[in-house]
Structures are given as structure tokens and as C-alpha cells.
């Protein structure tokens, strides 16, 4: 595929949703665009402000937090897999409102506690902690949220 066609396709991709350089590089590689041309396409997209990794990091972090219920640790791991620099990962995580984050965690803890049917309170708590830590929430924050809910 030539560079002009690749540029048009990448513009269309970036117009629909924020993308990272890594994602676009993989696409260009799959389309057999030579590496030199691929770098030119990426530079052109950055000049046109269609490719902005800081904006991508913010959008990704906030979106995955709100839509998928991911915690910051899982979001951080996913952003690292997109090969973003640490400073941009920090920018993305900072875009998540702390008040909204704590409220979402408290809501998830209450919801998950209602789902647990184990008769032993300790087992229920451990299952809730394990579930939320597995979804990227910080263990200490989960324990604090559990301590804040009324006990039955």
C-alpha cells in the first residue's frame, strides 16, 4: 500500500476514535507500508492533530474507568501495553476525577457484596477484595471502601 492510501485510512481511523502511535504502527505494518513511509504518515497525523497521545491517554483512562469499571492499576497496565511513555500514562490517570473514582469504588463494593452469598463475612470480604483487585483497583482503597459500608 502506498503512503497516500495509508494516510487516508489512518485519518479515517483517527477521526472515529483516539488512537495511539503503537496501534497505528501495527496497522501500517499489517498493511505492508514500508517503515519509512509509516513514520511519515504518523508525523503527518501529529501535525494535523489527528494523532495526540496525551489526548489518547486521557480518553482511554477515563473511558475504561467509566465504561468498563477498571481501576487505575489495570488502566496503567493497559496504557503500558500501548507503549506510552510514563509521563503520558500519568496524564491519563490524572484525568480520572478522584471523587468520582472513590464513589465508583464504593458503589462496586456495595454491588459486589450484595452478590456474594457465602455465610461467613470474612469469606465475602475476601471474595470482594479479590474480584476488585483483579479489575485493577488498589487493595488498600478496596479495604477502605469495605470498611466504609455498613455491616450486616
JSON list of C-alpha atoms in Angstrom, two decimals:
[
{"chain": "A", "resi": 1, "resn": "UNK", "atom": "CA", "xyz": [0.00, 0.00, 0.00]},
{"chain": "A", "resi": 2, "resn": "UNK", "atom": "CA", "xyz": [1.32, 3.45, -0.82]},
{"chain": "A", "resi": 3, "resn": "UNK", "atom": "CA", "xyz": [1.73, 6.25, 1.72]},
{"chain": "A", "resi": 4, "resn": "UNK", "atom": "CA", "xyz": [-1.21, 8.34, 0.47]},
{"chain": "A", "resi": 5, "resn": "UNK", "atom": "CA", "xyz": [-3.69, 5.50, 0.80]},
{"chain": "A", "resi": 6, "resn": "UNK", "atom": "CA", "xyz": [-2.30, 4.62, 4.23]},
{"chain": "A", "resi": 7, "resn": "UNK", "atom": "CA", "xyz": [-2.62, 8.26, 5.30]},
{"chain": "A", "resi": 8, "resn": "UNK", "atom": "CA", "xyz": [-6.27, 8.37, 4.19]},
{"chain": "A", "resi": 9, "resn": "UNK", "atom": "CA", "xyz": [-7.06, 5.15, 6.05]},
{"chain": "A", "resi": 10, "resn": "UNK", "atom": "CA", "xyz": [-5.29, 6.36, 9.19]},
{"chain": "A", "resi": 11, "resn": "UNK", "atom": "CA", "xyz": [-7.13, 9.68, 9.05]},
{"chain": "A", "resi": 12, "resn": "UNK", "atom": "CA", "xyz": [-10.42, 7.79, 8.94]},
{"chain": "A", "resi": 13, "resn": "UNK", "atom": "CA", "xyz": [-9.37, 5.63, 11.90]},
{"chain": "A", "resi": 14, "resn": "UNK", "atom": "CA", "xyz": [-8.29, 8.64, 13.96]},
{"chain": "A", "resi": 15, "resn": "UNK", "atom": "CA", "xyz": [-11.45, 10.57, 13.10]},
{"chain": "A", "resi": 16, "resn": "UNK", "atom": "CA", "xyz": [-13.62, 7.82, 14.62]},
{"chain": "A", "resi": 17, "resn": "UNK", "atom": "CA", "xyz": [-11.65, 7.30, 17.83]},
{"chain": "A", "resi": 18, "resn": "UNK", "atom": "CA", "xyz": [-8.45, 8.37, 19.55]},
{"chain": "A", "resi": 19, "resn": "UNK", "atom": "CA", "xyz": [-5.52, 6.10, 18.65]},
{"chain": "A", "resi": 20, "resn": "UNK", "atom": "CA", "xyz": [-2.01, 5.60, 19.94]},
{"chain": "A", "resi": 21, "resn": "UNK", "atom": "CA", "xyz": [1.08, 5.57, 17.75]},
{"chain": "A", "resi": 22, "resn": "UNK", "atom": "CA", "xyz": [1.59, 1.93, 18.64]},
{"chain": "A", "resi": 23, "resn": "UNK", "atom": "CA", "xyz": [-1.87, 0.96, 17.36]},
{"chain": "A", "resi": 24, "resn": "UNK", "atom": "CA", "xyz": [-1.35, 2.83, 14.11]},
{"chain": "A", "resi": 25, "resn": "UNK", "atom": "CA", "xyz": [2.14, 1.39, 13.66]},
{"chain": "A", "resi": 26, "resn": "UNK", "atom": "CA", "xyz": [0.68, -2.11, 13.96]},
{"chain": "A", "resi": 27, "resn": "UNK", "atom": "CA", "xyz": [-2.00, -1.26, 11.39]},
{"chain": "A", "resi": 28, "resn": "UNK", "atom": "CA", "xyz": [0.54, 0.21, 8.98]},
{"chain": "A", "resi": 29, "resn": "UNK", "atom": "CA", "xyz": [2.72, -2.85, 9.43]},
{"chain": "A", "resi": 30, "resn": "UNK", "atom": "CA", "xyz": [-0.25, -5.12, 8.71]},
{"chain": "A", "resi": 31, "resn": "UNK", "atom": "CA", "xyz": [-0.94, -3.12, 5.54]},
{"chain": "A", "resi": 32, "resn": "UNK", "atom": "CA", "xyz": [2.70, -3.67, 4.45]},
{"chain": "A", "resi": 33, "resn": "UNK", "atom": "CA", "xyz": [3.55, 0.03, 4.47]},
{"chain": "A", "resi": 34, "resn": "UNK", "atom": "CA", "xyz": [7.34, 0.48, 4.47]},
{"chain": "A", "resi": 35, "resn": "UNK", "atom": "CA", "xyz": [8.69, 1.72, 7.80]},
{"chain": "A", "resi": 36, "resn": "UNK", "atom": "CA", "xyz": [9.96, 4.99, 6.32]},
{"chain": "A", "resi": 37, "resn": "UNK", "atom": "CA", "xyz": [6.53, 5.78, 4.87]},
{"chain": "A", "resi": 38, "resn": "UNK", "atom": "CA", "xyz": [4.83, 4.72, 8.09]},
{"chain": "A", "resi": 39, "resn": "UNK", "atom": "CA", "xyz": [6.86, 7.24, 10.09]},
{"chain": "A", "resi": 40, "resn": "UNK", "atom": "CA", "xyz": [5.95, 9.97, 7.59]},
{"chain": "A", "resi": 41, "resn": "UNK", "atom": "CA", "xyz": [2.26, 9.08, 7.95]},
{"chain": "A", "resi": 42, "resn": "UNK", "atom": "CA", "xyz": [2.49, 9.26, 11.74]},
{"chain": "A", "resi": 43, "resn": "UNK", "atom": "CA", "xyz": [4.30, 12.60, 11.63]},
{"chain": "A", "resi": 44, "resn": "UNK", "atom": "CA", "xyz": [1.67, 13.99, 9.26]},
{"chain": "A", "resi": 45, "resn": "UNK", "atom": "CA", "xyz": [-1.15, 12.83, 11.54]},
{"chain": "A", "resi": 46, "resn": "UNK", "atom": "CA", "xyz": [0.56, 14.50, 14.51]},
{"chain": "A", "resi": 47, "resn": "UNK", "atom": "CA", "xyz": [0.92, 17.77, 12.57]},
{"chain": "A", "resi": 48, "resn": "UNK", "atom": "CA", "xyz": [-2.78, 17.63, 11.69]},
{"chain": "A", "resi": 49, "resn": "UNK", "atom": "CA", "xyz": [-3.54, 16.93, 15.37]},
{"chain": "A", "resi": 50, "resn": "UNK", "atom": "CA", "xyz": [-5.38, 13.75, 14.50]},
{"chain": "A", "resi": 51, "resn": "UNK", "atom": "CA", "xyz": [-2.80, 11.77, 16.48]},
{"chain": "A", "resi": 52, "resn": "UNK", "atom": "CA", "xyz": [-2.22, 13.05, 20.00]},
{"chain": "A", "resi": 53, "resn": "UNK", "atom": "CA", "xyz": [-1.02, 10.51, 22.55]},
{"chain": "A", "resi": 54, "resn": "UNK", "atom": "CA", "xyz": [-1.77, 12.71, 25.59]},
{"chain": "A", "resi": 55, "resn": "UNK", "atom": "CA", "xyz": [-5.36, 13.05, 24.44]},
{"chain": "A", "resi": 56, "resn": "UNK", "atom": "CA", "xyz": [-5.45, 9.30, 23.75]},
{"chain": "A", "resi": 57, "resn": "UNK", "atom": "CA", "xyz": [-4.19, 8.51, 27.27]},
{"chain": "A", "resi": 58, "resn": "UNK", "atom": "CA", "xyz": [-6.84, 10.73, 28.89]},
{"chain": "A", "resi": 59, "resn": "UNK", "atom": "CA", "xyz": [-9.63, 9.37, 26.72]},
{"chain": "A", "resi": 60, "resn": "UNK", "atom": "CA", "xyz": [-8.55, 5.76, 27.26]},
{"chain": "A", "resi": 61, "resn": "UNK", "atom": "CA", "xyz": [-8.21, 6.12, 31.04]},
{"chain": "A", "resi": 62, "resn": "UNK", "atom": "CA", "xyz": [-11.49, 7.92, 31.62]},
{"chain": "A", "resi": 63, "resn": "UNK", "atom": "CA", "xyz": [-13.37, 5.72, 29.16]},
{"chain": "A", "resi": 64, "resn": "UNK", "atom": "CA", "xyz": [-12.16, 2.43, 30.59]},
{"chain": "A", "resi": 65, "resn": "UNK", "atom": "CA", "xyz": [-12.83, 3.65, 34.12]},
{"chain": "A", "resi": 66, "resn": "UNK", "atom": "CA", "xyz": [-16.39, 4.78, 33.37]},
{"chain": "A", "resi": 67, "resn": "UNK", "atom": "CA", "xyz": [-17.45, 2.18, 30.81]},
{"chain": "A", "resi": 68, "resn": "UNK", "atom": "CA", "xyz": [-15.65, -0.95, 31.99]},
{"chain": "A", "resi": 69, "resn": "UNK", "atom": "CA", "xyz": [-15.24, -0.22, 35.68]},
{"chain": "A", "resi": 70, "resn": "UNK", "atom": "CA", "xyz": [-11.48, -0.68, 35.58]},
{"chain": "A", "resi": 71, "resn": "UNK", "atom": "CA", "xyz": [-9.27, 0.52, 38.40]},
{"chain": "A", "resi": 72, "resn": "UNK", "atom": "CA", "xyz": [-6.18, 2.66, 37.89]},
{"chain": "A", "resi": 73, "resn": "UNK", "atom": "CA", "xyz": [-3.76, -0.27, 38.10]},
{"chain": "A", "resi": 74, "resn": "UNK", "atom": "CA", "xyz": [-5.43, -2.11, 35.22]},
{"chain": "A", "resi": 75, "resn": "UNK", "atom": "CA", "xyz": [-5.66, 1.10, 33.16]},
{"chain": "A", "resi": 76, "resn": "UNK", "atom": "CA", "xyz": [-1.97, 1.78, 33.82]},
{"chain": "A", "resi": 77, "resn": "UNK", "atom": "CA", "xyz": [-1.06, -1.71, 32.67]},
{"chain": "A", "resi": 78, "resn": "UNK", "atom": "CA", "xyz": [-3.15, -1.35, 29.50]},
{"chain": "A", "resi": 79, "resn": "UNK", "atom": "CA", "xyz": [-1.56, 2.01, 28.68]},
{"chain": "A", "resi": 80, "resn": "UNK", "atom": "CA", "xyz": [1.90, 0.50, 29.14]},
{"chain": "A", "resi": 81, "resn": "UNK", "atom": "CA", "xyz": [0.95, -2.22, 26.68]},
{"chain": "A", "resi": 82, "resn": "UNK", "atom": "CA", "xyz": [0.20, 0.58, 24.19]},
{"chain": "A", "resi": 83, "resn": "UNK", "atom": "CA", "xyz": [3.84, 1.63, 24.63]},
{"chain": "A", "resi": 84, "resn": "UNK", "atom": "CA", "xyz": [3.05, 5.08, 26.01]},
{"chain": "A", "resi": 85, "resn": "UNK", "atom": "CA", "xyz": [5.72, 6.93, 27.99]},
{"chain": "A", "resi": 86, "resn": "UNK", "atom": "CA", "xyz": [5.22, 7.04, 31.78]},
{"chain": "A", "resi": 87, "resn": "UNK", "atom": "CA", "xyz": [4.52, 10.78, 31.79]},
{"chain": "A", "resi": 88, "resn": "UNK", "atom": "CA", "xyz": [1.57, 10.28, 29.42]},
{"chain": "A", "resi": 89, "resn": "UNK", "atom": "CA", "xyz": [0.29, 7.38, 31.50]},
{"chain": "A", "resi": 90, "resn": "UNK", "atom": "CA", "xyz": [0.34, 9.72, 34.50]},
{"chain": "A", "resi": 91, "resn": "UNK", "atom": "CA", "xyz": [-1.54, 12.36, 32.48]},
{"chain": "A", "resi": 92, "resn": "UNK", "atom": "CA", "xyz": [-4.19, 9.80, 31.60]},
{"chain": "A", "resi": 93, "resn": "UNK", "atom": "CA", "xyz": [-4.61, 8.57, 35.17]},
{"chain": "A", "resi": 94, "resn": "UNK", "atom": "CA", "xyz": [-4.76, 12.14, 36.49]},
{"chain": "A", "resi": 95, "resn": "UNK", "atom": "CA", "xyz": [-7.71, 12.80, 34.17]},
{"chain": "A", "resi": 96, "resn": "UNK", "atom": "CA", "xyz": [-9.84, 10.49, 36.33]},
{"chain": "A", "resi": 97, "resn": "UNK", "atom": "CA", "xyz": [-11.65, 12.54, 38.97]},
{"chain": "A", "resi": 98, "resn": "UNK", "atom": "CA", "xyz": [-10.71, 11.32, 42.48]},
{"chain": "A", "resi": 99, "resn": "UNK", "atom": "CA", "xyz": [-14.18, 11.91, 43.91]},
{"chain": "A", "resi": 100, "resn": "UNK", "atom": "CA", "xyz": [-15.80, 10.00, 41.07]},
{"chain": "A", "resi": 101, "resn": "UNK", "atom": "CA", "xyz": [-13.19, 7.24, 41.45]},
{"chain": "A", "resi": 102, "resn": "UNK", "atom": "CA", "xyz": [-13.90, 6.75, 45.17]},
{"chain": "A", "resi": 103, "resn": "UNK", "atom": "CA", "xyz": [-17.68, 6.89, 44.60]},
{"chain": "A", "resi": 104, "resn": "UNK", "atom": "CA", "xyz": [-17.44, 4.28, 41.85]},
{"chain": "A", "resi": 105, "resn": "UNK", "atom": "CA", "xyz": [-15.37, 2.02, 44.07]},
{"chain": "A", "resi": 106, "resn": "UNK", "atom": "CA", "xyz": [-17.84, 2.33, 46.95]},
{"chain": "A", "resi": 107, "resn": "UNK", "atom": "CA", "xyz": [-20.69, 1.53, 44.57]},
{"chain": "A", "resi": 108, "resn": "UNK", "atom": "CA", "xyz": [-18.88, -1.51, 43.19]},
{"chain": "A", "resi": 109, "resn": "UNK", "atom": "CA", "xyz": [-18.14, -2.77, 46.70]},
{"chain": "A", "resi": 110, "resn": "UNK", "atom": "CA", "xyz": [-21.81, -2.48, 47.72]},
{"chain": "A", "resi": 111, "resn": "UNK", "atom": "CA", "xyz": [-22.96, -4.14, 44.49]},
{"chain": "A", "resi": 112, "resn": "UNK", "atom": "CA", "xyz": [-20.48, -6.99, 44.80]},
{"chain": "A", "resi": 113, "resn": "UNK", "atom": "CA", "xyz": [-21.34, -7.57, 48.46]},
{"chain": "A", "resi": 114, "resn": "UNK", "atom": "CA", "xyz": [-25.00, -8.00, 47.51]},
{"chain": "A", "resi": 115, "resn": "UNK", "atom": "CA", "xyz": [-23.97, -10.68, 45.00]},
{"chain": "A", "resi": 116, "resn": "UNK", "atom": "CA", "xyz": [-21.88, -12.71, 47.46]},
{"chain": "A", "resi": 117, "resn": "UNK", "atom": "CA", "xyz": [-23.80, -15.49, 49.17]},
{"chain": "A", "resi": 118, "resn": "UNK", "atom": "CA", "xyz": [-21.15, -17.01, 51.45]},
{"chain": "A", "resi": 119, "resn": "UNK", "atom": "CA", "xyz": [-22.43, -17.20, 55.04]},
{"chain": "A", "resi": 120, "resn": "UNK", "atom": "CA", "xyz": [-19.09, -16.13, 56.53]},
{"chain": "A", "resi": 121, "resn": "UNK", "atom": "CA", "xyz": [-18.47, -12.36, 56.47]},
{"chain": "A", "resi": 122, "resn": "UNK", "atom": "CA", "xyz": [-14.68, -12.83, 56.17]},
{"chain": "A", "resi": 123, "resn": "UNK", "atom": "CA", "xyz": [-15.07, -15.04, 53.07]},
{"chain": "A", "resi": 124, "resn": "UNK", "atom": "CA", "xyz": [-17.45, -12.50, 51.48]},
{"chain": "A", "resi": 125, "resn": "UNK", "atom": "CA", "xyz": [-14.95, -9.70, 52.09]},
{"chain": "A", "resi": 126, "resn": "UNK", "atom": "CA", "xyz": [-12.07, -11.71, 50.66]},
{"chain": "A", "resi": 127, "resn": "UNK", "atom": "CA", "xyz": [-14.08, -12.55, 47.54]},
{"chain": "A", "resi": 128, "resn": "UNK", "atom": "CA", "xyz": [-15.00, -8.89, 47.03]},
{"chain": "A", "resi": 129, "resn": "UNK", "atom": "CA", "xyz": [-11.38, -7.82, 47.51]},
{"chain": "A", "resi": 130, "resn": "UNK", "atom": "CA", "xyz": [-10.11, -10.49, 45.11]},
{"chain": "A", "resi": 131, "resn": "UNK", "atom": "CA", "xyz": [-12.69, -9.51, 42.47]},
{"chain": "A", "resi": 132, "resn": "UNK", "atom": "CA", "xyz": [-11.95, -5.78, 42.61]},
{"chain": "A", "resi": 133, "resn": "UNK", "atom": "CA", "xyz": [-8.16, -6.18, 42.81]},
{"chain": "A", "resi": 134, "resn": "UNK", "atom": "CA", "xyz": [-8.45, -8.38, 39.73]},
{"chain": "A", "resi": 135, "resn": "UNK", "atom": "CA", "xyz": [-10.17, -5.49, 37.97]},
{"chain": "A", "resi": 136, "resn": "UNK", "atom": "CA", "xyz": [-7.28, -3.15, 38.74]},
{"chain": "A", "resi": 137, "resn": "UNK", "atom": "CA", "xyz": [-8.44, -1.45, 41.93]},
{"chain": "A", "resi": 138, "resn": "UNK", "atom": "CA", "xyz": [-5.84, -0.79, 44.61]},
{"chain": "A", "resi": 139, "resn": "UNK", "atom": "CA", "xyz": [-6.06, -3.27, 47.53]},
{"chain": "A", "resi": 140, "resn": "UNK", "atom": "CA", "xyz": [-5.81, -0.56, 50.20]},
{"chain": "A", "resi": 141, "resn": "UNK", "atom": "CA", "xyz": [-8.55, 1.51, 48.57]},
{"chain": "A", "resi": 142, "resn": "UNK", "atom": "CA", "xyz": [-10.79, -1.56, 48.35]},
{"chain": "A", "resi": 143, "resn": "UNK", "atom": "CA", "xyz": [-10.25, -2.34, 52.04]},
{"chain": "A", "resi": 144, "resn": "UNK", "atom": "CA", "xyz": [-11.08, 1.27, 52.96]},
{"chain": "A", "resi": 145, "resn": "UNK", "atom": "CA", "xyz": [-14.24, 1.12, 50.86]},
{"chain": "A", "resi": 146, "resn": "UNK", "atom": "CA", "xyz": [-15.26, -2.14, 52.53]},
{"chain": "A", "resi": 147, "resn": "UNK", "atom": "CA", "xyz": [-14.66, -0.60, 55.96]},
{"chain": "A", "resi": 148, "resn": "UNK", "atom": "CA", "xyz": [-16.95, 2.28, 54.98]},
{"chain": "A", "resi": 149, "resn": "UNK", "atom": "CA", "xyz": [-20.01, 0.18, 54.20]},
{"chain": "A", "resi": 150, "resn": "UNK", "atom": "CA", "xyz": [-22.48, -0.75, 56.94]},
{"chain": "A", "resi": 151, "resn": "UNK", "atom": "CA", "xyz": [-22.06, -4.30, 58.24]},
{"chain": "A", "resi": 152, "resn": "UNK", "atom": "CA", "xyz": [-24.97, -6.75, 58.25]}
]
